[in-house]
Coordinates of N, CA and C in Angstrom, one line a residue:
M1 N 4.0 14.8 6.9 CA 3.7 13.7 6.0 C 4.5 12.5 6.5
K2 N 3.5 11.3 6.5 CA 4.3 10.0 7.0 C 4.2 9.2 5.8
N3 N 5.3 9.0 5.5 CA 5.6 8.0 4.3 C 6.3 6.9 5.0
I4 N 5.6 5.7 5.0 CA 6.1 4.5 5.4 C 6.2 3.4 4.6
V5 N 7.4 2.6 4.7 CA 7.8 1.3 4.1 C 7.3 0.3 5.0
I6 N 6.2 -0.5 4.7 CA 5.9 -1.7 5.3 C 6.6 -2.8 4.9
F7 N 7.2 -3.6 5.8 CA 8.2 -4.6 5.3 C 8.1 -5.9 6.0
G8 N 8.3 -7.0 5.2 CA 8.0 -8.2 5.8 C 8.3 -9.3 4.8
A9 N 8.5 -10.6 5.0 CA 8.6 -11.4 4.1 C 7.2 -11.7 3.4
P10 N 7.1 -12.5 2.3 CA 5.7 -12.8 1.6 C 4.9 -13.5 2.6
G11 N 3.7 -12.9 2.9 CA 2.7 -13.7 3.8 C 2.9 -13.1 5.3
S12 N 3.6 -12.0 5.4 CA 3.8 -11.5 6.7 C 2.7 -10.5 7.2
G13 N 1.7 -10.3 6.4 CA 0.6 -9.5 6.8 C 0.7 -8.1 6.3
K14 N 1.5 -7.8 5.4 CA 1.8 -6.3 4.9 C 0.2 -5.8 4.4
G15 N -0.2 -6.5 3.5 CA -1.6 -6.0 3.0 C -2.6 -5.8 4.0
T16 N -2.9 -6.9 4.8 CA -3.7 -6.7 5.9 C -3.5 -5.5 6.7
Q17 N -2.3 -5.3 7.4 CA -2.1 -4.1 8.3 C -2.1 -2.7 7.5
S18 N -1.8 -2.9 6.1 CA -1.8 -1.7 5.4 C -3.2 -1.1 5.2
D19 N -4.1 -2.1 5.1 CA -5.7 -1.7 4.9 C -6.0 -1.0 6.3
R20 N -5.6 -1.4 7.4 CA -5.9 -0.8 8.7 C -5.2 0.6 8.8
M21 N -4.1 0.7 8.4 CA -3.3 1.9 8.4 C -3.9 3.0 7.5
I22 N -4.5 2.6 6.3 CA -5.1 3.5 5.5 C -6.4 4.0 6.1
E23 N -7.3 3.2 6.5 CA -8.5 3.5 7.3 C -8.2 4.3 8.4
K24 N -7.2 4.2 9.4 CA -7.1 5.0 10.4 C -6.2 6.2 10.1
Y25 N -5.3 6.3 9.3 CA -4.5 7.5 9.1 C -4.8 8.1 7.9
G26 N -5.7 7.7 7.0 CA -5.9 8.4 5.7 C -4.7 8.4 4.7
L27 N -3.9 7.4 4.8 CA -2.6 7.3 3.9 C -3.1 6.6 2.7
N28 N -2.2 7.1 1.7 CA -2.3 6.4 0.4 C -1.6 5.1 0.4
H29 N -1.7 4.3 -0.5 CA -1.0 2.9 -0.4 C -0.6 2.5 -1.9
I30 N 0.7 2.2 -2.0 CA 1.3 1.7 -3.3 C 1.7 0.3 -2.9
S31 N 1.0 -0.6 -3.6 CA 1.4 -2.1 -3.3 C 2.0 -2.4 -4.8
T32 N 3.2 -2.8 -4.9 CA 3.9 -3.0 -6.2 C 3.3 -4.2 -6.6
G33 N 2.8 -5.3 -5.7 CA 2.3 -6.5 -6.3 C 0.9 -6.3 -7.0
D34 N 0.1 -5.2 -6.3 CA -1.2 -5.0 -6.8 C -1.0 -4.1 -8.1
V35 N -0.1 -3.3 -8.2 CA 0.1 -2.5 -9.4 C 0.7 -3.6 -10.6
L36 N 1.6 -4.4 -10.2 CA 1.9 -5.2 -11.2 C 0.8 -6.4 -11.7
R37 N 0.0 -6.8 -10.7 CA -1.0 -7.7 -11.0 C -2.2 -7.0 -12.1
A38 N -2.3 -5.9 -11.7 CA -3.2 -5.0 -12.6 C -2.9 -5.0 -13.9
E39 N -1.4 -4.8 -14.1 CA -0.8 -4.6 -15.5 C -1.0 -6.0 -16.1
I40 N -0.5 -7.0 -15.4 CA -0.7 -8.3 -15.9 C -2.0 -8.7 -16.4
K41 N -3.0 -8.4 -15.7 CA -4.5 -8.7 -16.0 C -4.7 -7.9 -17.2
K42 N -4.3 -6.6 -17.4 CA -4.7 -5.8 -18.6 C -4.0 -6.3 -19.7
G43 N -2.9 -7.1 -19.6 CA -2.1 -7.7 -20.7 C -1.1 -6.6 -21.3
T44 N -0.9 -5.5 -20.6 CA 0.1 -4.5 -21.1 C 1.5 -5.0 -21.2
E45 N 2.3 -4.3 -22.1 CA 3.6 -4.9 -22.2 C 4.5 -5.0 -20.9
L46 N 4.2 -4.0 -20.1 CA 4.7 -4.1 -18.7 C 4.3 -5.2 -18.1
G47 N 2.8 -5.6 -18.0 CA 2.5 -6.6 -17.5 C 3.1 -8.0 -17.9
K48 N 3.4 -8.0 -19.2 CA 3.9 -9.3 -19.7 C 5.3 -9.4 -19.3
T49 N 6.1 -8.3 -19.2 CA 7.5 -8.4 -18.6 C 7.5 -8.6 -17.2
A50 N 6.6 -8.1 -16.5 CA 6.5 -8.4 -15.1 C 6.2 -9.8 -14.8
A51 N 5.2 -10.3 -15.5 CA 4.8 -11.7 -15.3 C 6.0 -12.8 -15.5
S52 N 6.8 -12.5 -16.6 CA 7.9 -13.3 -16.7 C 9.0 -13.5 -15.5
F53 N 9.0 -12.3 -14.9 CA 9.7 -12.2 -13.7 C 9.1 -13.0 -12.3
I54 N 7.9 -12.5 -12.1 CA 7.0 -13.0 -11.1 C 6.8 -14.6 -11.0
D55 N 6.5 -15.0 -12.2 CA 6.3 -16.5 -12.4 C 7.5 -17.3 -12.0
N56 N 8.7 -16.7 -12.0 CA 9.8 -17.3 -11.8 C 10.2 -17.0 -10.3
G57 N 9.5 -16.4 -9.6 CA 9.9 -16.1 -8.2 C 11.0 -14.9 -8.2
Q58 N 11.1 -14.3 -9.2 CA 12.2 -13.0 -9.2 C 11.7 -11.8 -9.1
L59 N 12.5 -10.8 -8.7 CA 12.1 -9.4 -8.5 C 12.2 -8.7 -9.9
I60 N 11.3 -7.8 -9.9 CA 11.1 -6.8 -11.2 C 12.5 -5.8 -11.2
P61 N 13.0 -5.5 -12.4 CA 14.1 -4.9 -12.4 C 14.0 -3.4 -11.8
D62 N 15.0 -2.8 -11.0 CA 14.8 -1.8 -10.2 C 14.3 -0.5 -11.1
D63 N 14.9 -0.3 -12.3 CA 14.5 0.9 -13.1 C 13.1 1.0 -13.3
L64 N 12.7 -0.1 -13.6 CA 11.3 -0.4 -14.0 C 10.3 -0.1 -12.9
M65 N 10.6 -0.9 -11.7 CA 9.9 -0.5 -10.5 C 9.8 1.1 -10.0
V66 N 11.0 1.7 -10.1 CA 11.2 3.0 -9.5 C 10.3 4.0 -10.5
S67 N 10.3 3.8 -11.8 CA 9.6 4.6 -12.7 C 8.1 4.5 -12.3
I68 N 7.7 3.2 -12.2 CA 6.2 2.9 -11.8 C 5.8 3.6 -10.5
L69 N 6.6 3.5 -9.5 CA 6.5 4.1 -8.3 C 6.1 5.5 -8.3
A70 N 7.2 6.2 -9.0 CA 7.2 7.6 -9.2 C 6.0 8.1 -9.7
S71 N 5.5 7.4 -10.7 CA 4.3 7.8 -11.5 C 2.9 7.8 -10.6
V72 N 3.0 6.4 -9.8 CA 1.8 6.3 -9.0 C 1.9 7.6 -7.8
Y73 N 3.1 7.7 -7.2 CA 3.2 8.6 -6.2 C 2.8 9.9 -6.6
D74 N 3.2 10.4 -7.8 CA 2.9 11.6 -8.4 C 1.4 11.8 -8.5
S75 N 0.6 10.9 -8.8 CA -0.6 10.8 -9.1 C -1.6 11.2 -7.8
F76 N -1.0 10.9 -6.7 CA -1.8 11.4 -5.4 C -1.8 12.7 -5.2
G77 N -1.1 13.4 -5.8 CA -1.2 15.0 -5.5 C -0.8 15.3 -4.1
D78 N -1.8 16.3 -3.4 CA -1.4 16.5 -2.0 C -1.9 15.5 -1.2
H79 N -1.2 14.9 -0.3 CA -1.6 13.8 0.6 C -1.0 13.9 1.9
K80 N -1.4 12.9 2.8 CA -0.8 12.8 4.1 C 0.2 12.0 4.2
G81 N 0.4 11.1 3.3 CA 1.6 10.0 3.2 C 1.2 8.9 2.4
V82 N 2.2 8.0 2.3 CA 1.9 6.9 1.3 C 2.7 5.6 2.2
I83 N 1.8 4.5 2.1 CA 2.5 3.2 2.5 C 2.9 2.5 1.4
F84 N 4.4 2.4 1.4 CA 5.0 1.5 0.3 C 5.1 0.2 0.8
D85 N 4.3 -0.8 -0.1 CA 4.1 -2.0 0.4 C 4.7 -2.9 -0.8
G86 N 5.9 -3.6 -0.5 CA 6.5 -4.4 -1.4 C 7.6 -3.7 -2.3
F87 N 7.9 -2.7 -1.7 CA 8.9 -1.9 -2.2 C 9.5 -0.8 -1.2
P88 N 10.7 -0.8 -0.9 CA 11.8 -1.4 -1.6 C 12.1 -2.9 -1.2
R89 N 12.9 -3.6 -2.1 CA 13.3 -5.0 -1.8 C 14.7 -5.2 -1.7
T90 N 15.5 -4.2 -2.3 CA 16.9 -4.4 -2.2 C 17.5 -3.0 -1.6
I91 N 18.8 -2.9 -1.3 CA 19.4 -1.6 -1.1 C 19.3 -0.8 -2.1
P92 N 19.8 -1.1 -3.4 CA 19.5 -0.2 -4.5 C 18.1 0.5 -4.6
Q93 N 17.2 -0.2 -4.5 CA 15.8 0.2 -4.4 C 15.6 1.2 -3.3
A94 N 16.1 0.9 -2.1 CA 15.9 1.8 -1.0 C 16.5 3.2 -1.3
E95 N 17.8 3.0 -2.0 CA 18.4 4.4 -2.2 C 17.8 5.2 -3.3
A96 N 17.2 4.3 -4.2 CA 16.4 5.0 -5.4 C 15.0 5.5 -4.9
L97 N 14.6 5.1 -3.9 CA 13.3 5.6 -3.3 C 13.5 6.8 -2.5
K98 N 14.7 6.8 -1.8 CA 15.1 8.0 -0.9 C 15.3 9.1 -2.1
K99 N 16.0 8.8 -3.1 CA 16.3 9.9 -4.0 C 15.1 10.5 -4.6
M100 N 14.2 9.5 -5.0 CA 12.9 9.9 -5.6 C 12.2 10.7 -4.8
L101 N 12.0 10.5 -3.4 CA 11.2 11.2 -2.5 C 12.0 12.5 -2.2
D102 N 13.3 12.7 -2.1 CA 14.1 13.6 -2.0 C 13.7 14.9 -3.1
E103 N 13.6 14.3 -4.3 CA 13.5 15.3 -5.4 C 12.2 15.9 -5.3
R104 N 11.3 15.3 -4.4 CA 9.8 15.7 -4.2 C 9.7 16.5 -2.9
G105 N 11.0 16.5 -2.1 CA 10.8 17.3 -0.9 C 10.2 16.4 0.1
D106 N 10.2 15.1 -0.2 CA 9.7 14.2 0.9 C 10.7 13.1 1.5
K107 N 10.2 12.3 2.3 CA 11.3 11.3 3.0 C 10.5 10.1 3.3
V108 N 11.1 9.0 3.6 CA 10.5 8.0 4.4 C 10.5 8.1 5.8
A109 N 9.4 8.3 6.7 CA 9.4 8.6 8.0 C 9.7 7.3 8.8
A110 N 9.3 6.2 8.3 CA 9.5 4.8 9.0 C 9.6 3.5 8.3
M111 N 10.4 2.7 8.6 CA 10.3 1.3 7.9 C 9.8 0.4 9.1
I112 N 8.5 -0.2 8.7 CA 8.0 -1.0 9.8 C 8.1 -2.6 9.3
E113 N 8.9 -3.4 10.1 CA 9.1 -4.6 9.8 C 8.2 -5.6 10.5
L114 N 7.5 -6.4 9.7 CA 6.6 -7.4 10.3 C 7.2 -8.6 10.3
D115 N 7.7 -9.2 11.3 CA 8.6 -10.4 11.6 C 7.8 -11.7 11.8
V116 N 7.7 -12.6 11.0 CA 6.9 -13.7 11.1 C 7.9 -14.9 10.8
P117 N 7.8 -16.2 11.8 CA 8.5 -17.3 11.5 C 8.1 -17.9 10.0
E118 N 9.2 -18.5 9.4 CA 9.0 -19.1 8.1 C 8.0 -20.1 7.9
D119 N 8.0 -20.9 8.9 CA 7.0 -22.2 8.9 C 5.5 -21.5 8.8
E120 N 5.2 -20.4 9.6 CA 4.0 -19.8 9.5 C 3.8 -18.9 8.2
L121 N 4.9 -18.4 7.6 CA 4.7 -17.9 6.3 C 4.1 -18.8 5.3
M122 N 4.8 -19.9 5.2 CA 4.6 -21.0 4.3 C 3.0 -21.4 4.4
K123 N 2.5 -21.7 5.7 CA 1.2 -21.9 6.0 C 0.2 -20.9 5.4
R124 N 0.5 -19.7 5.8 CA -0.4 -18.6 5.4 C -0.5 -18.4 3.8
L125 N 0.7 -18.5 3.0 CA 0.8 -18.4 1.7 C 0.0 -19.5 1.0
I126 N 0.1 -20.7 1.6 CA -0.5 -21.8 0.8 C -1.8 -21.5 1.0
L127 N -2.5 -21.2 2.3 CA -3.8 -21.0 2.3 C -4.3 -19.9 1.5
R128 N -3.5 -18.9 1.3 CA -4.0 -17.7 0.4 C -4.1 -18.0 -0.7
G129 N -3.2 -18.9 -1.3 CA -3.2 -19.3 -2.7 C -4.5 -20.3 -3.2
Q130 N -4.9 -21.1 -2.0 CA -6.0 -22.0 -2.0 C -7.3 -21.0 -2.1
Q131 N -7.5 -19.9 -1.4 CA -8.4 -19.1 -1.3 C -8.6 -18.2 -2.3
S132 N -7.4 -17.5 -2.9 CA -7.4 -16.6 -3.8 C -7.2 -17.1 -5.4
G133 N -6.7 -18.2 -5.4 CA -6.2 -18.7 -6.6 C -5.0 -18.0 -7.3
R134 N -4.1 -17.3 -6.5 CA -2.9 -16.8 -7.0 C -1.9 -17.8 -7.4
A135 N -1.7 -17.7 -8.6 CA -0.7 -18.6 -9.2 C 0.6 -18.7 -8.6
D136 N 1.1 -17.5 -8.0 CA 2.5 -17.5 -7.2 C 2.3 -18.0 -5.8
D137 N 1.4 -18.5 -5.3 CA 1.1 -18.9 -4.0 C 1.0 -20.4 -4.0
N138 N 2.1 -21.1 -4.6 CA 2.4 -22.5 -4.5 C 3.6 -22.9 -3.8
E139 N 3.8 -24.1 -3.5 CA 4.8 -24.4 -2.5 C 6.3 -24.1 -3.1
E140 N 6.4 -24.6 -4.5 CA 7.7 -24.2 -5.1 C 7.9 -22.7 -5.2
T141 N 7.2 -22.0 -5.6 CA 7.3 -20.6 -6.0 C 7.5 -19.8 -4.6
I142 N 6.8 -20.3 -3.7 CA 6.9 -19.7 -2.1 C 8.3 -19.8 -1.7
K143 N 8.9 -21.1 -1.9 CA 10.2 -21.4 -1.5 C 11.3 -20.5 -2.2
K144 N 11.1 -20.3 -3.5 CA 12.0 -19.4 -4.4 C 11.7 -18.0 -3.9
R145 N 10.6 -17.5 -3.6 CA 10.5 -16.2 -3.1 C 10.8 -16.0 -1.6
L146 N 11.1 -16.9 -0.9 CA 11.5 -16.8 0.4 C 13.1 -16.8 0.4
V147 N 13.7 -17.5 -0.5 CA 15.1 -17.5 -0.7 C 15.5 -16.1 -1.1
V148 N 14.8 -15.6 -2.1 CA 15.0 -14.1 -2.9 C 14.9 -13.3 -1.6
Y149 N 13.8 -13.4 -0.8 CA 13.7 -12.5 0.4 C 15.0 -12.5 1.4
H150 N 15.4 -13.6 1.8 CA 16.5 -13.7 2.6 C 17.8 -13.2 1.9
S151 N 17.9 -13.4 0.9 CA 19.3 -13.2 0.2 C 19.3 -11.6 -0.2
Q152 N 18.3 -11.0 -0.7 CA 18.3 -9.8 -1.4 C 17.5 -8.7 -0.6
T153 N 16.5 -9.2 0.3 CA 15.6 -8.2 0.6 C 15.9 -8.1 2.3
Q154 N 16.1 -9.0 2.9 CA 16.5 -8.9 4.3 C 17.6 -7.9 4.7
P155 N 18.5 -7.7 3.9 CA 19.6 -6.9 4.3 C 19.2 -5.4 4.3
L156 N 17.9 -5.1 4.0 CA 17.2 -3.8 4.1 C 17.2 -3.4 5.6
I157 N 16.9 -4.4 6.3 CA 16.8 -4.2 8.0 C 17.9 -3.4 8.2
E158 N 19.2 -3.9 8.1 CA 20.2 -3.1 8.5 C 20.6 -1.7 7.8
W159 N 20.1 -1.6 6.6 CA 20.1 -0.3 5.9 C 19.3 0.7 6.6
Y160 N 17.9 0.3 7.0 CA 16.9 1.2 7.5 C 17.4 1.6 9.0
K161 N 18.0 0.4 9.7 CA 18.6 0.8 11.1 C 19.7 1.9 11.0
K162 N 20.5 1.7 10.1 CA 21.6 2.9 9.9 C 21.0 4.3 9.5
E163 N 19.7 4.3 8.9 CA 19.2 5.4 8.4 C 18.4 5.9 9.9
G164 N 18.1 5.2 10.8 CA 17.4 5.4 11.9 C 16.0 5.4 11.9
L165 N 15.4 4.4 10.8 CA 14.0 4.5 10.5 C 13.4 3.1 10.8
H166 N 14.2 2.0 11.2 CA 13.7 0.7 11.4 C 12.8 0.5 12.7
Y167 N 11.8 -0.2 12.5 CA 10.8 -0.5 13.7 C 10.5 -1.9 13.6
H168 N 10.8 -2.9 14.6 CA 10.5 -4.2 14.5 C 9.0 -4.4 15.1
I169 N 8.4 -5.1 14.5 CA 6.9 -5.5 15.0 C 6.8 -7.1 15.0
N170 N 6.5 -7.6 16.2 CA 6.2 -9.2 16.0 C 4.9 -9.3 15.1
G171 N 5.1 -10.0 14.0 CA 3.9 -10.2 13.0 C 3.2 -11.5 13.4
L172 N 3.5 -12.3 14.5 CA 2.7 -13.4 14.7 C 1.8 -13.1 15.8
G173 N 0.6 -13.4 15.8 CA -0.4 -13.2 17.0 C -1.7 -12.6 16.6
E174 N -2.4 -11.9 17.3 CA -3.6 -11.3 17.1 C -3.6 -10.2 16.3
L175 N -4.2 -9.9 15.1 CA -4.4 -8.8 14.3 C -4.3 -7.5 15.0
D176 N -5.0 -7.4 16.2 CA -5.6 -6.2 16.9 C -4.2 -5.9 17.5
R177 N -3.6 -6.7 18.1 CA -2.2 -6.4 19.0 C -1.0 -6.0 17.9
I178 N -1.0 -6.6 16.6 CA 0.0 -6.3 15.9 C -0.3 -5.0 15.2
F179 N -1.6 -4.4 15.2 CA -1.8 -3.1 14.6 C -1.7 -2.1 15.7
E180 N -1.9 -2.5 16.8 CA -1.7 -1.6 18.0 C -0.1 -1.2 18.1
D181 N 0.7 -2.2 18.0 CA 2.1 -2.0 17.8 C 2.6 -0.9 16.7
I182 N 1.9 -1.2 15.7 CA 2.2 -0.4 14.4 C 1.8 1.1 14.8
C183 N 0.5 1.2 15.2 CA 0.0 2.4 15.7 C 0.7 3.3 16.6
E184 N 1.6 2.5 17.5 CA 2.5 3.1 18.4 C 3.5 3.8 17.6
V185 N 4.0 3.0 16.6 CA 5.2 3.6 15.9 C 4.8 4.9 15.1
I186 N 3.6 4.7 14.4 CA 3.0 5.8 13.6 C 3.0 7.1 14.3
D187 N 2.0 6.8 15.6 CA 1.8 8.0 16.5 C 2.9 8.7 16.9
N188 N 4.1 8.0 17.0 CA 5.3 8.7 17.5 C 6.4 9.1 16.5
I189 N 6.2 9.1 15.4 CA 7.0 9.6 14.2 C 6.7 11.0 13.9

């Protein structure tokens, strides 16, 4: 089983590359952003709580995210692996994910980091906001999200390096070249 954490700043291409990995490897995909946006759209209590954090560029509380993830993960039954997209975002979340998978006899096989310069991230996210109408893709919120990423999320790189699971991918350039680099990692784990 190949459980993979796809990692990078907002706008680094995690969703795009996840779609390609799903198609090639038959993996399941848990995008915390998609799960939360669906709950917000439905107007559930979880959605309302999540919206209050997201609208301010903040992270969802760990206990809430872990219970959501466990439920979605368990719903897959027998599978080839899962791409975790947008989670973990902090070291305590990484520890909680490791524990949750351990309890199921599973583990993370790799953390694939898509590295993209900040000026490019800003361009991509503003364009995405214009095309999709996502309310959180505006300059002010993007800046907040990048500050949160650098202060709370980026330390995960060192954590996964210590676990021996970190793989760095240059996320700038041709989509096909980026995907080839990702496939090389997956094929060798």
